[in-house]
Coordinates of C-alpha atoms and ligand atoms in Angstrom, one line a residue:
M1 CA 32.5 -6.2 1.5
N2 CA 31.3 -6.1 5.1
I3 CA 29.4 -3.0 6.3
L4 CA 28.6 -2.1 9.9
G5 CA 25.5 0.1 10.2
I6 CA 24.7 2.3 13.2
E7 CA 21.4 4.1 13.9
S8 CA 20.8 6.6 16.7
S9 CA 18.6 9.3 15.2
C10 CA 15.6 9.0 17.6
D11 CA 14.8 6.5 20.4
E12 CA 16.2 3.2 19.0
T13 CA 19.9 2.4 19.4
A14 CA 20.6 0.0 16.6
A15 CA 23.5 -1.8 14.9
A16 CA 23.5 -4.2 11.9
V17 CA 26.0 -5.9 9.6
Y18 CA 25.3 -6.2 5.8
T19 CA 27.7 -8.2 3.6
D20 CA 28.0 -9.4 0.0
S21 CA 25.9 -12.4 1.1
G22 CA 23.2 -10.3 2.7
L23 CA 22.1 -9.1 6.1
K24 CA 24.1 -10.9 8.9
S25 CA 22.7 -9.2 12.0
N26 CA 20.2 -6.6 13.0
V27 CA 20.1 -5.6 16.7
I28 CA 17.7 -3.0 18.1
A29 CA 17.7 -1.6 21.7
S30 CA 14.5 0.3 22.1
Q31 CA 14.4 3.0 24.7
T32 CA 11.5 2.6 27.2
V33 CA 12.4 5.7 29.3
H34 CA 10.1 7.9 27.1
K35 CA 6.8 6.1 27.7
Q36 CA 6.0 8.0 30.9
Y37 CA 6.4 11.3 29.1
G38 CA 4.1 10.6 26.2
G39 CA 6.8 11.3 23.6
V40 CA 10.6 11.2 23.1
V41 CA 12.6 13.4 25.5
P42 CA 15.7 14.4 23.4
E43 CA 18.2 14.6 26.3
L44 CA 17.1 11.2 27.7
A45 CA 17.4 9.7 24.3
S46 CA 21.0 10.9 24.0
R47 CA 21.9 9.5 27.4
A48 CA 20.3 6.1 26.6
H49 CA 22.1 5.9 23.3
H50 CA 25.4 6.6 25.1
K51 CA 24.7 3.8 27.6
T52 CA 23.8 1.1 25.1
I53 CA 25.6 1.9 21.8
W54 CA 28.8 -0.1 22.5
A55 CA 27.0 -3.3 23.6
T56 CA 24.6 -3.0 20.7
V57 CA 27.5 -2.8 18.2
E58 CA 29.3 -5.7 19.9
Q59 CA 26.2 -7.8 19.7
A60 CA 25.7 -7.0 16.0
L61 CA 29.3 -8.0 15.3
D62 CA 29.0 -11.2 17.4
E63 CA 25.8 -12.3 15.7
A64 CA 27.4 -11.7 12.3
S65 CA 30.4 -13.7 13.5
L66 CA 32.7 -10.9 12.4
S67 CA 35.4 -9.0 14.3
I68 CA 35.7 -5.2 13.9
D69 CA 38.9 -5.8 11.8
E70 CA 36.8 -7.6 9.2
I71 CA 34.5 -4.6 8.7
D72 CA 35.3 -2.6 5.5
A73 CA 33.2 0.5 6.3
I74 CA 31.1 2.0 9.1
A75 CA 27.8 3.5 7.9
V76 CA 26.1 5.8 10.4
T77 CA 23.0 7.9 10.4
Q78 CA 24.0 11.5 9.8
G79 CA 20.4 13.0 9.9
P80 CA 17.7 14.0 10.0
G81 CA 16.9 13.4 13.7
L82 CA 17.5 14.7 17.2
I83 CA 20.8 16.4 17.1
G84 CA 22.0 15.0 20.5
A85 CA 21.0 11.5 19.6
L86 CA 22.7 11.8 16.2
L87 CA 25.9 13.1 17.8
V88 CA 26.2 9.9 19.9
G89 CA 26.1 7.6 16.9
V90 CA 28.3 9.8 14.7
C91 CA 30.9 10.4 17.4
F92 CA 31.0 6.6 18.2
A93 CA 31.4 5.8 14.5
K94 CA 34.1 8.4 14.1
G95 CA 36.0 7.0 17.1
L96 CA 35.8 3.5 15.7
S97 CA 36.8 4.7 12.3
L98 CA 39.8 6.5 13.6
A99 CA 41.0 3.8 16.0
R100 CA 40.7 1.0 13.5
D101 CA 41.3 2.9 10.3
I102 CA 38.0 1.9 8.8
P103 CA 36.3 4.2 6.2
L104 CA 33.2 6.1 7.3
I105 CA 29.9 6.6 5.5
G106 CA 27.3 9.2 6.5
V107 CA 23.7 8.0 5.7
N108 CA 20.5 10.0 5.3
H109 CA 17.9 8.3 7.5
M110 CA 15.0 9.0 5.1
E111 CA 17.0 7.6 2.1
A112 CA 17.8 4.6 4.3
H113 CA 14.0 4.0 4.9
I114 CA 13.6 3.8 1.1
Y115 CA 16.6 1.4 0.7
A116 CA 15.2 -0.9 3.4
N117 CA 13.2 -2.2 0.5
F118 CA 16.5 -3.6 -1.0
I119 CA 17.4 -5.8 2.1
E120 CA 15.4 -8.7 0.7
N121 CA 14.2 -7.5 -2.7
Q122 CA 15.5 -5.7 -5.8
P123 CA 12.9 -3.0 -6.7
E124 CA 13.3 -1.9 -10.3
Y125 CA 14.2 1.7 -11.1
P126 CA 12.6 4.1 -11.6
F127 CA 10.1 4.0 -8.8
V128 CA 8.0 6.2 -6.5
A129 CA 8.6 6.0 -2.8
L130 CA 6.1 7.0 -0.2
T131 CA 8.1 7.5 3.0
V132 CA 5.9 7.9 6.0
S133 CA 7.5 8.0 9.5
G134 CA 7.1 9.9 12.8
G135 CA 8.9 13.0 11.5
H136 CA 8.4 12.9 7.7
T137 CA 5.8 12.3 5.0
Q138 CA 7.3 12.5 1.5
L139 CA 6.7 11.3 -2.0
V140 CA 10.0 10.7 -3.8
H141 CA 10.7 9.9 -7.4
V142 CA 13.7 7.6 -7.3
K143 CA 15.2 7.5 -10.8
D144 CA 18.3 5.4 -9.9
T145 CA 20.4 4.6 -6.9
F146 CA 20.8 7.9 -5.0
D147 CA 19.2 9.9 -7.9
H148 CA 16.1 11.2 -6.0
E149 CA 13.6 14.0 -6.7
L150 CA 11.4 15.1 -3.8
M151 CA 7.9 15.4 -5.3
G152 CA 6.1 16.7 -2.2
R153 CA 5.9 16.5 1.6
T154 CA 3.8 17.4 4.5
R155 CA 3.3 21.1 5.4
D156 CA 2.8 20.3 9.1
D157 CA 2.5 17.0 10.9
A158 CA 3.9 13.8 9.5
A159 CA 1.5 10.8 9.2
G160 CA 3.1 9.0 12.1
E161 CA 2.9 12.1 14.2
A162 CA -0.8 12.4 13.4
F163 CA -1.3 8.8 14.6
D164 CA 0.7 9.5 17.8
K165 CA -0.9 12.9 18.6
I166 CA -4.5 11.6 17.9
G167 CA -3.7 8.5 20.0
K168 CA -2.7 10.8 22.8
I169 CA -6.0 12.6 22.6
L170 CA -7.7 9.2 22.8
G171 CA -5.7 8.3 25.9
L172 CA -3.4 5.8 24.3
P173 CA 0.3 5.5 25.3
Y174 CA 3.2 6.6 23.0
P175 CA 3.8 5.6 20.3
A176 CA 0.1 5.3 19.5
G177 CA 0.5 4.3 15.8
P178 CA 0.8 0.5 16.3
I179 CA -1.9 0.4 19.0
M180 CA -4.3 2.4 16.8
D181 CA -3.5 -0.1 14.0
E182 CA -4.5 -3.0 16.2
K183 CA -7.7 -1.3 17.5
A184 CA -8.6 -0.1 14.0
R185 CA -8.8 -3.8 12.8
L186 CA -11.7 -4.3 15.3
G187 CA -13.6 -1.1 14.4
D188 CA -15.7 0.4 11.6
P189 CA -13.7 2.7 9.3
K190 CA -17.0 4.4 8.1
F191 CA -18.1 5.1 11.7
H192 CA -17.2 8.8 11.3
N193 CA -16.1 10.7 8.3
F194 CA -13.0 12.6 9.3
P195 CA -11.5 15.1 6.8
Q196 CA -9.1 13.9 4.1
S197 CA -7.1 17.1 3.6
M198 CA -5.4 18.6 0.6
L199 CA -6.7 16.1 -1.9
N200 CA -6.8 18.8 -4.5
N201 CA -3.1 19.7 -4.0
K202 CA -0.9 17.4 -6.1
F203 CA 1.8 15.9 -3.8
E204 CA 1.7 17.9 -0.6
F205 CA 0.2 16.7 2.7
S206 CA -1.3 18.2 5.8
F207 CA -2.4 16.2 8.9
S208 CA -2.7 18.8 11.6
G209 CA -6.4 19.6 10.7
L210 CA -7.3 16.0 11.3
K211 CA -6.0 16.1 14.8
T212 CA -8.0 19.3 15.5
S213 CA -11.1 17.7 14.0
V214 CA -10.8 14.7 16.3
M215 CA -10.4 17.0 19.3
Y216 CA -13.6 19.0 18.4
Y217 CA -15.5 15.8 17.6
L218 CA -14.8 14.4 21.1
Q219 CA -15.5 17.8 22.8
D220 CA -19.1 17.6 21.5
K221 CA -19.8 14.3 23.2
D222 CA -21.7 14.6 26.5
D223 CA -19.9 11.7 28.2
R224 CA -16.6 11.4 26.4
E225 CA -15.3 8.6 28.6
A226 CA -18.4 6.4 28.0
F227 CA -18.3 7.3 24.3
L228 CA -14.7 6.2 24.0
D229 CA -15.4 3.0 26.0
D230 CA -18.0 2.1 23.4
H231 CA -16.3 3.4 20.3
L232 CA -12.5 3.6 20.7
N233 CA -12.0 0.9 18.0
D234 CA -14.4 2.7 15.6
I235 CA -12.6 6.1 16.1
C236 CA -9.2 4.4 15.5
A237 CA -10.6 2.8 12.4
S238 CA -12.1 6.1 11.1
V239 CA -8.9 8.0 11.8
S240 CA -6.8 5.3 10.1
H241 CA -9.1 5.4 7.2
A242 CA -8.8 9.2 6.8
I243 CA -4.9 9.1 7.0
T244 CA -4.4 6.1 4.8
E245 CA -6.9 7.3 2.1
V246 CA -4.9 10.5 1.7
L247 CA -1.6 8.6 1.6
V248 CA -2.8 6.1 -1.0
K249 CA -4.6 8.6 -3.2
K250 CA -1.5 10.7 -3.4
L251 CA 0.7 7.7 -4.1
R252 CA -1.7 6.8 -6.9
K253 CA -1.4 10.4 -8.3
A254 CA 2.4 10.2 -8.1
I255 CA 2.5 6.8 -9.9
K256 CA 0.3 8.1 -12.7
H257 CA 2.2 11.4 -13.0
T258 CA 5.6 9.8 -13.3
G259 CA 4.5 6.7 -15.3
V260 CA 6.6 4.4 -13.1
K261 CA 5.8 0.7 -13.0
T262 CA 7.1 0.2 -9.4
A263 CA 6.3 1.8 -6.1
V264 CA 7.7 1.3 -2.6
L265 CA 6.5 2.1 0.9
A266 CA 9.0 3.1 3.6
G267 CA 9.1 4.3 7.2
G268 CA 7.2 3.4 10.4
V269 CA 3.7 4.0 9.1
S270 CA 4.3 1.5 6.2
A271 CA 3.9 -1.1 9.0
N272 CA 0.2 0.0 9.2
S273 CA -2.1 -2.9 8.1
M274 CA -4.8 -0.7 6.5
M275 CA -2.1 1.3 4.6
R276 CA -0.5 -1.9 3.3
E277 CA -3.8 -3.4 2.2
K278 CA -5.0 -0.2 0.4
A279 CA -1.7 0.4 -1.3
L280 CA -1.6 -3.2 -2.5
E281 CA -5.1 -3.0 -3.9
M282 CA -4.5 0.4 -5.6
T283 CA -1.2 -0.7 -7.2
K284 CA -2.7 -4.0 -8.4
K285 CA -5.4 -2.0 -10.3
L286 CA -2.7 0.1 -11.9
D287 CA -0.6 -3.0 -12.8
C288 CA 2.2 -1.5 -10.8
T289 CA 4.6 -3.6 -8.6
L290 CA 4.5 -2.6 -4.9
H291 CA 7.4 -3.4 -2.5
I292 CA 6.8 -3.1 1.3
P293 CA 9.6 -3.8 3.7
K294 CA 9.1 -6.6 6.3
L295 CA 7.7 -5.2 9.5
Q296 CA 11.1 -5.2 11.3
Y297 CA 12.6 -3.0 8.5
C298 CA 9.7 -0.5 8.4
T299 CA 10.3 1.2 11.8
D300 CA 13.8 2.5 12.7
N301 CA 16.6 -0.1 12.4
A302 CA 20.2 -0.3 11.5
A303 CA 19.8 -2.9 8.7
M304 CA 18.5 -0.1 6.5
I305 CA 21.6 2.0 7.4
A306 CA 23.9 -0.9 6.7
I307 CA 22.4 -1.6 3.2
T308 CA 22.4 2.1 2.3
G309 CA 26.1 2.2 3.4
Y310 CA 26.7 -0.9 1.2
L311 CA 25.2 0.8 -1.8
K312 CA 27.2 4.0 -1.1
A313 CA 30.4 2.0 -0.7
Q314 CA 29.8 0.5 -4.2
Q315 CA 29.7 4.0 -5.6
S316 CA 32.8 5.0 -3.5
Q317 CA 30.8 7.5 -1.6
F318 CA 32.9 7.8 1.6
D319 CA 33.1 10.5 4.2
D320 CA 36.0 11.7 6.3
L321 CA 36.2 12.7 10.0
E322 CA 34.9 16.2 9.1
M323 CA 31.5 14.6 8.6
K324 CA 28.9 16.3 10.9
P325 CA 25.3 15.3 11.9
F326 CA 22.5 17.5 10.8
A327 CA 19.1 17.6 12.5
S328 CA 17.3 18.5 9.3
L329 CA 19.4 16.9 6.7
Ligands
LIG401 O1 10.3 5.3 10.9 P1 10.0 5.3 12.3 O2 10.3 4.1 13.2 O3 10.8 6.5 13.0 C1 10.9 7.8 12.4 O4 11.9 7.9 11.6 O5 10.1 8.7 12.8 O6 8.5 5.7 12.5 C2 7.9 5.8 13.7 C3 6.4 6.2 13.5 C4 5.7 6.5 14.8 O7 4.9 7.7 14.6 C5 4.8 5.3 15.0 O8 3.6 5.6 15.7 C6 4.5 5.0 13.5 O9 5.7 5.2 12.9 N1 4.0 3.6 13.4 C7 2.8 3.2 13.0 C8 2.7 1.8 13.0 N2 4.0 1.4 13.4 C9 4.7 2.4 13.6 N3 1.7 4.0 12.6 C10 0.6 3.3 12.2 N4 0.5 2.0 12.2 C11 1.5 1.2 12.6 N5 1.4 -0.1 12.5
LIG402 ZN1 12.8 6.5 10.8

């Protein structure tokens, strides 16, 4: 079985091919147009997807040495995401499906982040997944393939959003998450004790208070510029510490609550080095196996869409041309 995966939910236009013998190609065209605005501009994202999607899909097929007629199903991100951006991918996939009579599979982007862990590994069910991206922060009990129970999620900002918004306050460009990660490695995580919110609540998260607390903390400094010149790395480390402590403590609770022996990290923030280290240390102590996707499969990509489509095809979960994208799937 050869599956073409297409991803266009936010600011990456991506295509990949996954087959019975594994991942054959994984092409990502990142949109740079948003940098000057400090965040993703939805309408610009749609236009950029529209411009690059055909070339991206062609490259993915070329690199896999397959023609479109050798593709058995087209898996495409159905949501959640920016509706205009999703529409470009879904309409493109539908057109290809109709023109070449290839079955269509709608994929949930957040489920795909979880199944990114299956691209190179075979995590054992049941497991707990901590999915941490720019738009979502969720703890999911995965009992079997596509048998998921949402244990808890954020009430406000997602963890990636917290990194990006706090980074903006610190004067860093978008997306600030990876830059804060780099700077945090050079700083002192104990420099300032930022709040770790909702630790008493079982599986829900809240990160908007942390952003406010960083704002007030900097407002109190006489010379903010000079302070940041001296301590930007320390602030990045202290903020990263506060975010990752909450995430890892809640993941620990979820593992203990469910009694699972396996956990997986998923989504853009699982690329964070402090997060990876802390999660590995915590799971080791619990004698629990932790899977973390390779860096290129943590942030948005189409390999995760293709493998999720592959798993859905195995269960004959196909869609027809009535399939619609949903911003908040
Ligand atoms: O999963 P993803 O690529 O897109 C969404 O589905 O949202 O996640 C993007 C988020 C952004 O907020 C980005 O800043 C964050 O993941 N991110 C990181 C790191 N790499 C990406 N945050 C912290 N440390 C990183 N190394
Ligand atoms: Zn994502």
